[in-house]
């Protein structure tokens, strides 16, 4: 119970800080839009292939922007060494991890909720009745990504090259979750049967669980001095 | 009270601390001296549960630091040259946040009293970002004392402080000692250590070379040991 | 002091590996019949598959050594993990080079983005990132912990490379390691492959032992240097 109160306190603090600076969300959103616009040059606009590639564009925008968000949220914990202040508190490192992951998931999910309608309008995607399922995919797609990202952002922030290191570490390792997210989304965009979507969703959930658990266990080793 | 039992911190050949062994009594004010890289900060970090010793253990009362770091954390307060404060939260919000983290029930009177003690009550609603270094360090002290720790660890707390802030800090430290709080402080300031603390510990290349009461310590001796290789 | 106990072991391993290499080459190029449809180029198979196996083994050792390091904090496990990763990358690189050489005459392209090729490439990137991480962190306990954590999380992707063949549609032949009937490999070829696998494993052991020894010597030298400086 005590741990829940502490996790909630950290989440509340992170949201309050974000509400005040709006730094993480704006950076992520603008960057995601830039990525989407860039892809417009890669694929012929209006062509049928854009619809096929739309899920890929959506997820590339999400993970690129998410990468930025992850390094920003960790940088926030580094000013005045405040991360050590958190470590001094009587909270288990694993619960600290849970709090940080939840915060990152909330931020990236908010980004998704904004960027999705933009994608739908720009690429003329028809979702029909698959809305709840799509939101589920968007959420599941970032759990594994945010778990690994929360651990790796702590690592990269302490290397010589700082933020540059994060995408190099993060993207190759999280490709399984990114791929299954893209596939699930593509099936939903294409109006496929839910049972077909499930075949990819199952893989996605599997990786989410594995990545979350492993990161939950390993977080203390990256966060301690 | 604090029993440091044969602590070694090593990685490969490099040894930051070598078999450090000593006891600190309840309510004692101890100064930890040593040159840069002598292992002072490493020892403080281990006592603060921020780092784990490679060998050995620390006992606080009858609680083992290795086995029950969580119990230790709610009994120690730490002040370092980092303030551990969020720039974009106000003084009050920072203290409220840490009060929640320390699971302090009904923290409001405690926070108000501390803000008054460190002279920040009038500016409690201002963001930490707008504070001077001295004010930030005073707030850091309030944060460290929030959960009424009976052990206070201070790592170079005077770094970057103006005379006023340093004076206030010294005053507060003396009051804490009267309240039977155990204080372990690292400093470069030998005069301060000799004047204020009851005991002097000196680390040299990771080894505890001096452990004597301040009264019988000789400044020139300490300087000589600090100075020569 | 342990100099004497190690040297004969090295020598023995060297001799055995040399002999095995000779036997493998003899089996591959003289004894084993040439594959009917693919011709001589199929001989690459006996280098390609063992390289892949050795790379998996190397990354497995990175993962295990990383776990032991996190548990014990003993720097030698960190050195072992780092050494093993370097050799793993070497063999993954061999896989990525021999693959296209074999693919060009058979599939008429050097590269195709099929599941196994893509995942092997990703694997290579992961361990390149691992080595970059090692070089960008100071040679400290904390840097070693970072590397260990990345080594463990990165290894989660290794089984995927192996499983990818079953999960995704792929051009790749089904795994011969499982010895399925469907792999359609002549018994002589399987035998030669097995010998080649053993040879590569020995080669790996030798490389790892030498690399590890160099890593340990380097840290000794660094230590002596730092003593002389101060």
XYZ file of C-alpha atoms in Angstrom:
684
model
C 0.000 0.000 0.000
C 2.801 2.379 0.962
C 4.413 1.721 -2.394
C 1.208 2.697 -4.212
C 1.115 6.024 -2.409
C 4.747 6.664 -3.349
C 4.214 5.663 -6.985
C 1.207 7.955 -7.088
C 3.223 10.791 -5.545
C 5.910 10.468 -8.228
C 3.324 10.348 -11.035
C 1.585 13.394 -9.642
C 4.894 15.248 -9.376
C 5.856 14.310 -12.968
C 2.499 15.472 -14.322
C 2.697 18.696 -12.342
C 6.184 19.412 -13.714
C 4.970 18.710 -17.234
C 1.878 20.829 -16.782
C 4.179 23.677 -15.773
C 6.792 23.414 -18.534
C 4.868 21.474 -21.233
C 8.352 20.733 -22.468
C 8.181 16.970 -23.034
C 4.804 16.850 -24.755
C 5.402 19.780 -27.091
C 8.832 18.500 -28.114
C 7.431 15.048 -28.805
C 4.416 16.306 -30.711
C 6.293 18.708 -32.947
C 8.942 16.123 -33.657
C 6.322 13.483 -34.515
C 4.690 15.890 -36.962
C 8.052 16.586 -38.578
C 8.569 12.856 -39.061
C 5.111 12.471 -40.623
C 5.753 15.343 -43.017
C 9.121 13.910 -44.001
C 7.520 10.585 -44.872
C 5.211 12.406 -47.212
C 8.272 12.870 -49.452
C 9.281 9.227 -49.190
C 5.951 7.959 -50.482
C 3.939 9.528 -53.261
C 1.081 11.385 -51.560
C -2.331 10.136 -52.596
C -0.924 6.898 -53.890
C -2.494 3.727 -52.643
C 0.808 2.638 -51.077
C 0.620 5.448 -48.540
C -2.340 3.733 -46.916
C -0.310 0.578 -46.652
C 2.635 2.395 -45.129
C 0.558 4.619 -42.825
C 0.890 2.255 -39.810
C 4.656 2.217 -40.280
C 4.804 5.999 -40.497
C 2.633 6.294 -37.396
C 4.880 4.021 -35.341
C 8.141 5.484 -36.585
C 6.825 8.912 -35.576
C 5.809 7.524 -32.170
C 9.097 5.806 -31.362
C 11.262 8.678 -32.628
C 9.284 11.178 -30.595
C 9.101 8.718 -27.689
C 12.885 8.478 -27.694
C 13.088 12.254 -27.252
C 10.495 12.206 -24.501
C 12.315 9.453 -22.629
C 15.614 11.324 -22.539
C 13.857 14.532 -21.497
C 11.987 12.938 -18.599
C 15.199 11.425 -17.303
C 17.126 14.673 -17.736
C 14.514 16.251 -15.473
C 15.485 13.839 -12.697
C 19.118 14.773 -13.097
C 18.911 18.483 -12.341
C 20.309 19.118 -8.868
C 20.987 15.372 -8.630
C 17.387 14.905 -7.594
C 17.366 11.287 -8.748
C 19.615 10.563 -5.766
C 17.092 12.318 -3.578
C 14.517 9.824 -4.831
C 16.877 6.929 -4.161
C 17.289 8.133 -0.574
C 13.563 7.760 0.004
C 12.321 4.510 1.491
C 10.987 3.194 -1.793
C 12.041 -0.014 -3.467
C 13.974 0.665 -6.701
C 11.588 -1.564 -8.618
C 8.606 0.558 -7.579
C 10.533 3.641 -8.552
C 10.861 1.959 -11.951
C 7.110 1.321 -12.080
C 6.430 4.984 -11.363
C 8.849 6.208 -14.014
C 7.523 3.749 -16.622
C 3.923 4.720 -15.915
C 4.837 8.382 -16.344
C 6.560 7.689 -19.640
C 3.650 5.548 -20.857
C 1.202 8.344 -20.027
C 3.274 10.919 -21.914
C 3.744 8.774 -25.011
C 0.104 7.691 -24.959
C -1.013 11.331 -24.862
C 1.175 11.936 -27.891
C -0.461 9.001 -29.671
C -3.935 10.260 -28.912
C -3.054 13.573 -30.563
C -1.091 12.204 -33.500
C -3.606 9.480 -34.452
C -6.415 11.814 -35.626
C -3.814 13.780 -37.573
C -2.730 10.590 -39.312
C -6.316 9.600 -40.021
C -7.014 12.926 -41.677
C -3.729 13.171 -43.567
C -3.695 9.620 -44.876
C -7.433 9.072 -45.234
C -7.511 5.996 -43.016
C -10.838 4.319 -42.238
C -10.996 2.624 -38.889
C -14.713 1.948 -38.560
C -15.627 0.086 -35.397
C -12.078 -0.919 -34.495
C -11.527 2.164 -32.302
C -11.239 0.496 -28.904
C -8.971 -2.157 -30.367
C -6.740 0.471 -31.962
C -6.378 2.344 -28.676
C -5.472 -0.943 -27.027
C -2.778 -1.575 -29.639
C -1.452 1.958 -29.189
C -1.202 1.349 -25.454
C 0.273 -2.147 -25.645
C 2.754 -0.973 -28.255
C 4.451 1.419 -25.848
C 4.591 -0.667 -22.661
C 7.613 -2.717 -23.735
C 9.148 0.290 -25.470
C 8.766 2.540 -22.428
C 10.060 -0.187 -20.075
C 13.288 -0.664 -21.991
C 13.452 3.080 -22.666
C 13.208 3.944 -18.981
C 16.206 1.726 -18.197
C 18.245 2.820 -21.217
C 17.604 6.528 -20.693
C 19.237 6.170 -17.276
C 22.179 4.456 -18.957
C 22.623 6.874 -21.851
C 22.360 9.947 -19.632
C 25.476 8.740 -17.829
C 27.598 8.033 -20.888
C 29.954 10.479 -22.568
C 27.702 10.958 -25.575
C 24.530 11.429 -23.475
C 21.272 11.555 -25.474
C 22.928 10.391 -28.701
C 23.399 6.947 -27.216
C 19.730 6.345 -26.371
C 18.317 5.618 -29.859
C 21.333 3.457 -30.703
C 20.655 1.325 -27.649
C 16.891 1.490 -27.682
C 15.755 0.954 -31.263
C 17.484 -2.322 -32.172
C 16.491 -3.946 -28.885
C 12.848 -2.896 -29.072
C 12.353 -3.862 -32.717
C 10.210 -6.892 -31.743
C 7.633 -4.648 -30.034
C 7.803 -1.999 -32.734
C 7.314 -4.604 -35.466
C 4.366 -6.302 -33.808
C 2.783 -2.898 -33.118
C 3.110 -1.952 -36.776
C 1.657 -5.276 -37.909
C -1.283 -5.113 -35.487
C -2.040 -1.531 -36.516
C -1.770 -2.405 -40.203
C -4.301 -5.221 -39.778
C -6.673 -2.836 -38.009
C -6.236 -0.156 -40.683
C -6.896 -2.774 -43.355
C -10.083 -3.869 -41.597
C -8.918 -7.428 -41.030
C -10.615 -9.894 -38.701
C -9.860 -9.493 -34.996
C -8.590 -13.058 -34.859
C -5.884 -12.119 -37.358
C -4.960 -9.025 -35.353
C -4.758 -11.223 -32.295
C -1.971 -13.309 -33.824
C 0.295 -10.244 -33.732
C -1.166 -8.799 -30.581
C -0.201 -11.998 -28.804
C 3.441 -11.502 -29.796
C 3.222 -7.883 -28.679
C 1.811 -8.777 -25.266
C 4.481 -11.461 -24.882
C 7.292 -8.982 -25.466
C 5.655 -6.363 -23.248
C 5.595 -8.829 -20.370
C 9.168 -10.052 -20.905
C 10.657 -6.572 -21.310
C 8.713 -5.145 -18.383
C 9.695 -7.931 -16.002
C 13.373 -7.951 -16.975
C 13.595 -4.163 -16.704
C 11.712 -4.215 -13.395
C 14.413 -6.515 -12.014
C 17.407 -4.736 -13.570
C 16.476 -1.104 -12.892
C 18.276 -0.931 -9.553
C 21.587 -1.739 -11.243
C 21.439 1.232 -13.599
C 19.998 3.720 -11.170
C 22.412 3.208 -8.275
C 25.747 4.933 -8.228
C 24.946 3.344 17.041
C 26.574 3.269 13.591
C 28.971 0.369 13.248
C 30.969 0.354 10.016
C 32.281 -3.180 9.719
C 35.304 -3.753 7.510
C 33.933 -1.990 4.449
C 35.726 -2.397 1.157
C 34.601 -0.878 -2.109
C 36.506 -2.167 -5.066
C 36.253 -2.758 -8.775
C 38.978 -4.846 -10.363
C 42.238 -3.485 -9.025
C 40.769 -0.160 -8.071
C 39.861 0.130 -4.406
C 37.966 3.197 -3.287
C 37.732 2.019 0.314
C 39.967 -0.481 2.056
C 38.707 -2.283 5.102
C 37.211 0.769 6.799
C 36.207 -0.058 10.304
C 34.834 2.236 12.998
C 31.958 3.019 15.293
C 30.057 6.251 15.724
C 28.063 6.786 18.889
C 24.560 8.093 19.129
C 24.410 11.879 19.115
C 28.043 12.236 18.162
C 29.221 14.916 15.730
C 31.951 13.407 13.564
C 33.963 15.047 10.801
C 35.335 13.001 7.937
C 38.420 14.556 6.394
C 40.525 13.546 3.412
C 41.902 14.745 0.124
C 39.873 14.521 -3.080
C 39.517 10.902 -4.133
C 40.345 9.595 -0.668
C 36.973 7.848 -0.486
C 34.949 10.287 1.654
C 32.066 10.554 -0.777
C 32.092 6.814 -1.425
C 31.780 6.138 2.317
C 28.932 8.644 2.670
C 27.175 7.077 -0.335
C 27.422 3.633 1.176
C 26.040 4.888 4.490
C 23.236 6.628 2.552
C 22.399 3.306 0.793
C 23.182 4.906 -2.574
C 26.011 2.456 -3.214
C 26.650 -1.046 -2.004
C 29.914 -2.057 -0.363
C 31.845 -4.835 -2.111
C 32.645 -6.363 1.242
C 31.614 -5.676 4.795
C 28.429 -4.252 6.177
C 27.123 -1.339 8.195
C 24.935 -1.770 11.234
C 22.717 1.021 12.426
C 21.468 -0.067 15.808
C 20.731 -3.708 15.126
C 19.679 -3.177 11.492
C 21.968 -4.365 8.731
C 22.345 -1.917 5.869
C 22.885 -4.695 3.366
C 19.802 -6.642 4.397
C 17.358 -3.852 5.196
C 18.301 -0.728 3.252
C 14.665 0.430 3.331
C 14.618 0.611 7.140
C 17.877 2.558 7.102
C 16.585 5.036 4.531
C 13.808 6.295 6.743
C 16.314 6.920 9.551
C 18.941 8.918 7.678
C 18.925 12.376 6.159
C 21.446 13.426 3.536
C 22.727 16.836 2.501
C 25.295 17.093 -0.271
C 26.458 19.791 -2.635
C 23.575 18.634 -4.837
C 20.341 19.967 -3.426
C 18.094 17.093 -4.608
C 15.338 19.619 -5.366
C 13.133 20.132 -8.411
C 13.791 23.543 -9.947
C 10.265 23.820 -11.329
C 8.466 23.069 -8.097
C 8.033 25.621 -5.327
C 9.738 25.193 -1.959
C 6.476 23.987 -0.465
C 5.749 21.580 -3.322
C 9.212 20.080 -3.066
C 8.805 19.436 0.646
C 5.285 18.092 0.165
C 6.503 15.704 -2.509
C 9.302 14.358 -0.332
C 6.951 14.146 2.646
C 4.770 11.831 0.550
C 7.792 9.817 -0.461
C 8.776 9.394 3.195
C 5.177 8.442 3.976
C 4.878 11.155 6.626
C 1.338 11.350 7.929
C 0.020 14.873 8.456
C 3.171 16.570 7.202
C 1.780 20.105 7.081
C 2.880 21.323 10.561
C 6.274 19.703 10.132
C 6.803 21.397 6.754
C 5.719 24.783 8.108
C 8.029 24.490 11.100
C 10.987 23.535 8.910
C 10.365 26.338 6.433
C 10.373 28.770 9.329
C 13.544 27.216 10.778
C 15.474 27.663 7.543
C 13.981 31.115 7.004
C 12.135 30.336 3.817
C 8.540 30.639 5.019
C 7.925 33.936 3.218
C 9.077 32.471 -0.088
C 7.540 29.040 0.192
C 5.396 29.503 -2.918
C 8.268 30.540 -5.158
C 9.918 28.130 -7.558
C 13.269 26.734 -6.427
C 14.666 27.999 -9.734
C 14.406 31.572 -8.432
C 16.346 30.837 -5.205
C 19.961 31.740 -4.560
C 22.451 28.940 -3.931
C 22.307 29.623 -0.177
C 18.508 29.481 -0.109
C 18.486 26.275 -2.110
C 20.942 24.701 0.287
C 18.808 25.747 3.266
C 15.792 24.153 1.616
C 17.900 21.053 0.967
C 18.582 20.905 4.684
C 14.867 21.149 5.402
C 14.265 18.314 2.934
C 16.891 16.183 4.657
C 15.316 16.764 8.084
C 11.719 16.277 6.946
C 11.311 12.742 8.250
C 13.131 13.447 11.542
C 16.171 11.307 10.797
C 18.332 10.417 13.763
C 21.398 10.299 11.553
C 22.413 13.165 9.315
C 25.051 12.689 6.621
C 26.521 15.818 5.075
C 28.837 15.668 2.081
C 30.638 18.992 1.590
C 27.556 20.947 2.656
C 29.377 24.278 2.672
C 30.358 24.197 -1.008
C 29.153 27.369 -2.680
C 27.457 28.816 0.399
C 27.710 32.479 1.344
C 28.685 33.421 4.897
C 25.068 33.901 6.032
C 23.926 30.544 4.772
C 27.014 28.840 6.201
C 26.338 30.491 9.565
C 22.746 29.312 9.562
C 23.819 25.806 8.654
C 26.339 25.734 11.504
C 23.699 26.972 13.928
C 21.256 24.300 12.810
C 23.889 21.623 13.114
C 24.608 22.601 16.701
C 20.912 22.450 17.506
C 20.645 18.994 15.930
C 23.525 17.759 18.038
C 21.706 18.973 21.133
C 18.706 16.973 19.922
C 20.872 13.834 19.932
C 21.017 13.541 16.155
C 24.160 11.759 15.001
C 26.011 13.872 12.438
C 28.686 12.712 10.015
C 30.109 15.476 7.895
C 32.778 15.579 5.199
C 34.630 18.810 4.748
C 37.768 20.438 3.487
C 37.606 22.946 6.315
C 39.874 21.545 9.036
C 39.294 24.456 11.390
C 35.576 23.954 11.254
C 35.965 20.239 11.836
C 38.195 20.820 14.882
C 35.912 23.503 16.337
C 32.547 21.904 15.898
C 32.915 18.148 15.814
C 33.704 15.818 18.657
C 35.685 13.382 16.600
C 37.871 13.432 13.523
C 38.117 10.636 10.999
C 40.674 10.892 8.242
C 40.626 8.847 5.074
C 43.730 8.498 2.970
C 43.709 6.463 -0.242
C 40.624 4.653 0.955
C 42.049 3.757 4.347
C 40.946 5.107 7.686
C 44.215 6.497 9.032
C 43.079 8.750 11.866
C 40.258 8.253 14.335
C 40.676 10.547 17.344
C 38.651 12.977 19.482
C 38.897 16.541 18.146
C 40.214 17.727 21.491
C 43.382 15.704 21.119
C 43.779 16.314 17.380
C 46.613 18.465 16.141
C 45.953 20.561 13.075
C 49.527 20.342 11.830
C 49.508 16.567 12.122
C 46.366 16.373 10.051
C 47.719 18.774 7.462
C 50.924 16.780 7.232
C 49.081 13.496 6.688
C 46.737 15.103 4.175
C 49.629 16.665 2.350
C 52.206 13.950 1.905
C 51.820 11.264 -0.640
C 51.782 -17.701 -10.253
C 49.046 -19.379 -12.284
C 51.120 -18.916 -15.402
C 52.285 -22.515 -15.409
C 48.837 -24.009 -14.960
C 47.373 -22.087 -17.878
C 49.974 -22.404 -20.604
C 49.636 -26.186 -21.323
C 45.884 -25.740 -21.595
C 46.317 -23.064 -24.235
C 48.744 -25.237 -26.100
C 46.449 -28.239 -26.000
C 43.501 -26.193 -27.216
C 45.589 -24.741 -30.017
C 46.723 -28.166 -31.197
C 43.226 -29.643 -31.044
C 41.769 -26.670 -32.928
C 44.426 -26.917 -35.634
C 43.775 -30.626 -36.089
C 40.031 -30.073 -36.195
C 40.445 -27.333 -38.775
C 42.429 -29.647 -40.988
C 39.852 -32.408 -40.650
C 36.988 -29.981 -41.326
C 38.589 -28.586 -44.464
C 39.353 -32.085 -45.704
C 35.784 -33.200 -45.066
C 34.242 -30.089 -46.586
C 36.242 -29.891 -49.793
C 37.373 -33.475 -50.479
C 35.073 -35.997 -48.827
C 31.590 -34.480 -48.802
C 29.824 -34.619 -52.190
C 28.986 -31.367 -53.919
C 25.360 -30.298 -53.627
C 23.366 -31.103 -56.793
C 21.461 -27.880 -57.527
C 23.613 -25.220 -55.879
C 27.033 -26.580 -56.769
C 30.316 -25.567 -55.163
C 28.925 -22.418 -53.585
C 26.982 -24.564 -51.153
C 30.296 -25.276 -49.386
C 29.818 -21.888 -47.736
C 27.104 -23.604 -45.731
C 29.764 -25.335 -43.588
C 31.147 -21.943 -42.553
C 27.928 -19.951 -42.506
C 25.950 -22.131 -40.102
C 28.805 -22.741 -37.609
C 29.532 -18.989 -37.575
C 25.909 -18.343 -36.666
C 26.051 -20.998 -33.950
C 29.259 -19.537 -32.528
C 27.754 -16.059 -32.505
C 24.755 -17.332 -30.516
C 27.090 -19.082 -28.110
C 29.144 -15.907 -27.695
C 26.078 -13.780 -26.951
C 24.794 -16.409 -24.564
C 28.079 -16.144 -22.661
C 27.736 -12.331 -22.659
C 24.336 -12.726 -21.020
C 25.439 -15.304 -18.443
C 28.636 -13.412 -17.569
C 26.561 -10.225 -17.219
C 24.168 -11.889 -14.805
C 27.039 -13.288 -12.741
C 28.707 -9.869 -12.744
C 25.578 -8.163 -11.424
C 25.306 -10.805 -8.705
C 28.960 -10.820 -7.635
C 30.338 -7.429 -8.706
C 33.553 -9.167 -9.718
C 35.218 -7.253 -12.575
C 36.499 -10.375 -14.304
C 32.978 -11.353 -15.378
C 32.591 -7.947 -16.952
C 35.815 -8.511 -18.881
C 34.601 -11.933 -19.973
C 31.293 -10.482 -21.222
C 33.085 -7.762 -23.163
C 35.521 -10.233 -24.704
C 32.752 -12.613 -25.698
C 30.715 -9.822 -27.292
C 33.636 -8.804 -29.498
C 34.069 -12.345 -30.767
C 30.312 -12.701 -31.197
C 30.328 -9.640 -33.442
C 33.208 -11.108 -35.414
C 31.203 -14.259 -36.117
C 27.970 -12.375 -36.786
C 29.924 -10.327 -39.311
C 31.086 -13.571 -40.913
C 27.464 -14.715 -41.083
C 26.460 -11.445 -42.719
C 29.301 -11.726 -45.253
C 29.014 -15.426 -46.106
C 25.227 -15.189 -46.363
C 25.072 -12.776 -49.319
C 27.959 -14.608 -51.031
C 25.902 -17.756 -50.897
C 22.604 -16.012 -51.667
C 23.704 -14.235 -54.838
C 24.058 -17.321 -57.079
C 21.147 -19.156 -55.423
C 18.525 -16.458 -54.827
C 19.986 -14.031 -57.432
C 20.201 -11.221 -54.894
C 22.794 -10.432 -52.266
C 20.318 -9.331 -49.722
C 16.648 -9.816 -49.129
C 14.733 -8.416 -46.197
C 13.498 -11.766 -45.063
C 13.022 -12.377 -41.373
C 16.234 -14.235 -40.657
C 18.496 -11.847 -42.515
C 16.855 -8.843 -40.954
C 17.042 -10.231 -37.440
C 20.704 -11.244 -37.873
C 21.434 -7.714 -38.973
C 19.569 -6.369 -35.938
C 21.526 -8.701 -33.697
C 24.746 -7.337 -35.130
C 23.541 -3.791 -34.459
C 22.602 -4.641 -30.873
C 26.078 -5.883 -30.040
C 27.757 -3.031 -31.905
C 25.687 -0.793 -29.629
C 26.881 -2.921 -26.693
C 30.531 -2.290 -27.589
C 29.843 1.411 -28.155
C 28.256 1.573 -24.734
C 31.325 -0.071 -23.230
C 33.619 2.431 -24.900
C 31.492 5.427 -23.918
C 31.361 4.619 -20.225
C 34.406 5.059 -18.078
C 36.053 1.829 -16.980
C 34.160 1.914 -13.713
C 31.890 -0.340 -11.757
C 28.921 1.666 -12.909
C 29.902 1.451 -16.574
C 30.288 -2.283 -16.184
C 26.815 -2.503 -14.656
C 25.367 -0.551 -17.589
C 27.011 -2.927 -20.035
C 25.758 -5.933 -18.086
C 22.170 -4.672 -18.045
C 22.299 -3.976 -21.770
C 23.912 -7.356 -22.388
C 21.048 -9.103 -20.602
C 18.206 -7.133 -22.192
C 19.856 -7.353 -25.618
C 20.046 -11.122 -25.319
C 16.250 -11.322 -25.162
C 16.382 -10.650 -28.906
C 18.742 -13.531 -29.646
C 16.164 -16.356 -29.379
C 13.958 -14.320 -31.709
C 16.569 -14.641 -34.412
C 16.440 -18.365 -34.013
C 12.661 -18.521 -33.758
C 12.105 -15.994 -36.536
C 12.397 -18.792 -39.049
C 9.257 -20.377 -37.668
C 7.302 -17.220 -36.947
C 7.680 -15.298 -40.156
C 7.482 -16.482 -43.693
C 11.017 -16.805 -44.894
C 13.123 -17.911 -47.819
C 15.522 -19.585 -45.453
C 15.803 -23.362 -45.295
C 14.341 -24.775 -42.083
C 16.843 -25.199 -39.282
C 19.191 -28.100 -39.868
C 20.233 -28.033 -36.255
C 16.957 -29.649 -35.321
C 17.815 -32.435 -37.741
C 14.357 -32.471 -39.273
C 13.609 -34.885 -42.081
C 12.439 -31.870 -44.079
C 15.863 -30.259 -44.169
C 16.738 -32.728 -46.919
C 20.398 -32.840 -46.073
C 22.443 -35.860 -47.084
C 23.902 -37.774 -44.104
C 27.477 -36.977 -45.212
C 26.640 -33.303 -45.240
C 25.150 -33.474 -41.753
C 28.295 -35.219 -40.505
C 30.564 -32.615 -42.061
C 28.449 -29.849 -40.612
C 28.717 -31.372 -37.151
C 32.506 -31.585 -37.376
C 32.607 -28.003 -38.589
C 30.412 -26.938 -35.686
C 32.788 -28.562 -33.201
C 35.758 -26.903 -34.912
C 34.175 -23.474 -34.746
C 33.295 -24.004 -31.096
C 36.937 -24.804 -30.327
C 38.062 -21.805 -32.334
C 35.671 -19.683 -30.308
C 37.019 -21.031 -27.023
C 40.585 -20.225 -28.023
C 39.729 -16.722 -29.206
C 37.750 -16.068 -26.044
C 40.544 -17.271 -23.772
C 43.113 -15.096 -25.493
C 40.851 -12.057 -25.641
C 39.940 -12.454 -21.996
C 43.575 -12.780 -21.031
C 44.417 -9.610 -22.950
C 41.549 -7.780 -21.226
C 42.825 -8.859 -17.814
C 46.394 -7.899 -18.695
C 45.187 -4.517 -19.879
C 43.500 -3.798 -16.574
C 46.691 -4.854 -14.770
C 48.732 -2.509 -16.933
C 46.240 0.318 -16.387
C 46.475 -0.249 -12.671
C 50.280 -0.199 -12.682
C 50.252 2.955 -14.814
C 47.882 4.702 -12.413
C 50.152 3.695 -9.512
C 53.160 5.148 -11.292
C 51.334 8.400 -12.032
C 50.345 9.039 -8.442
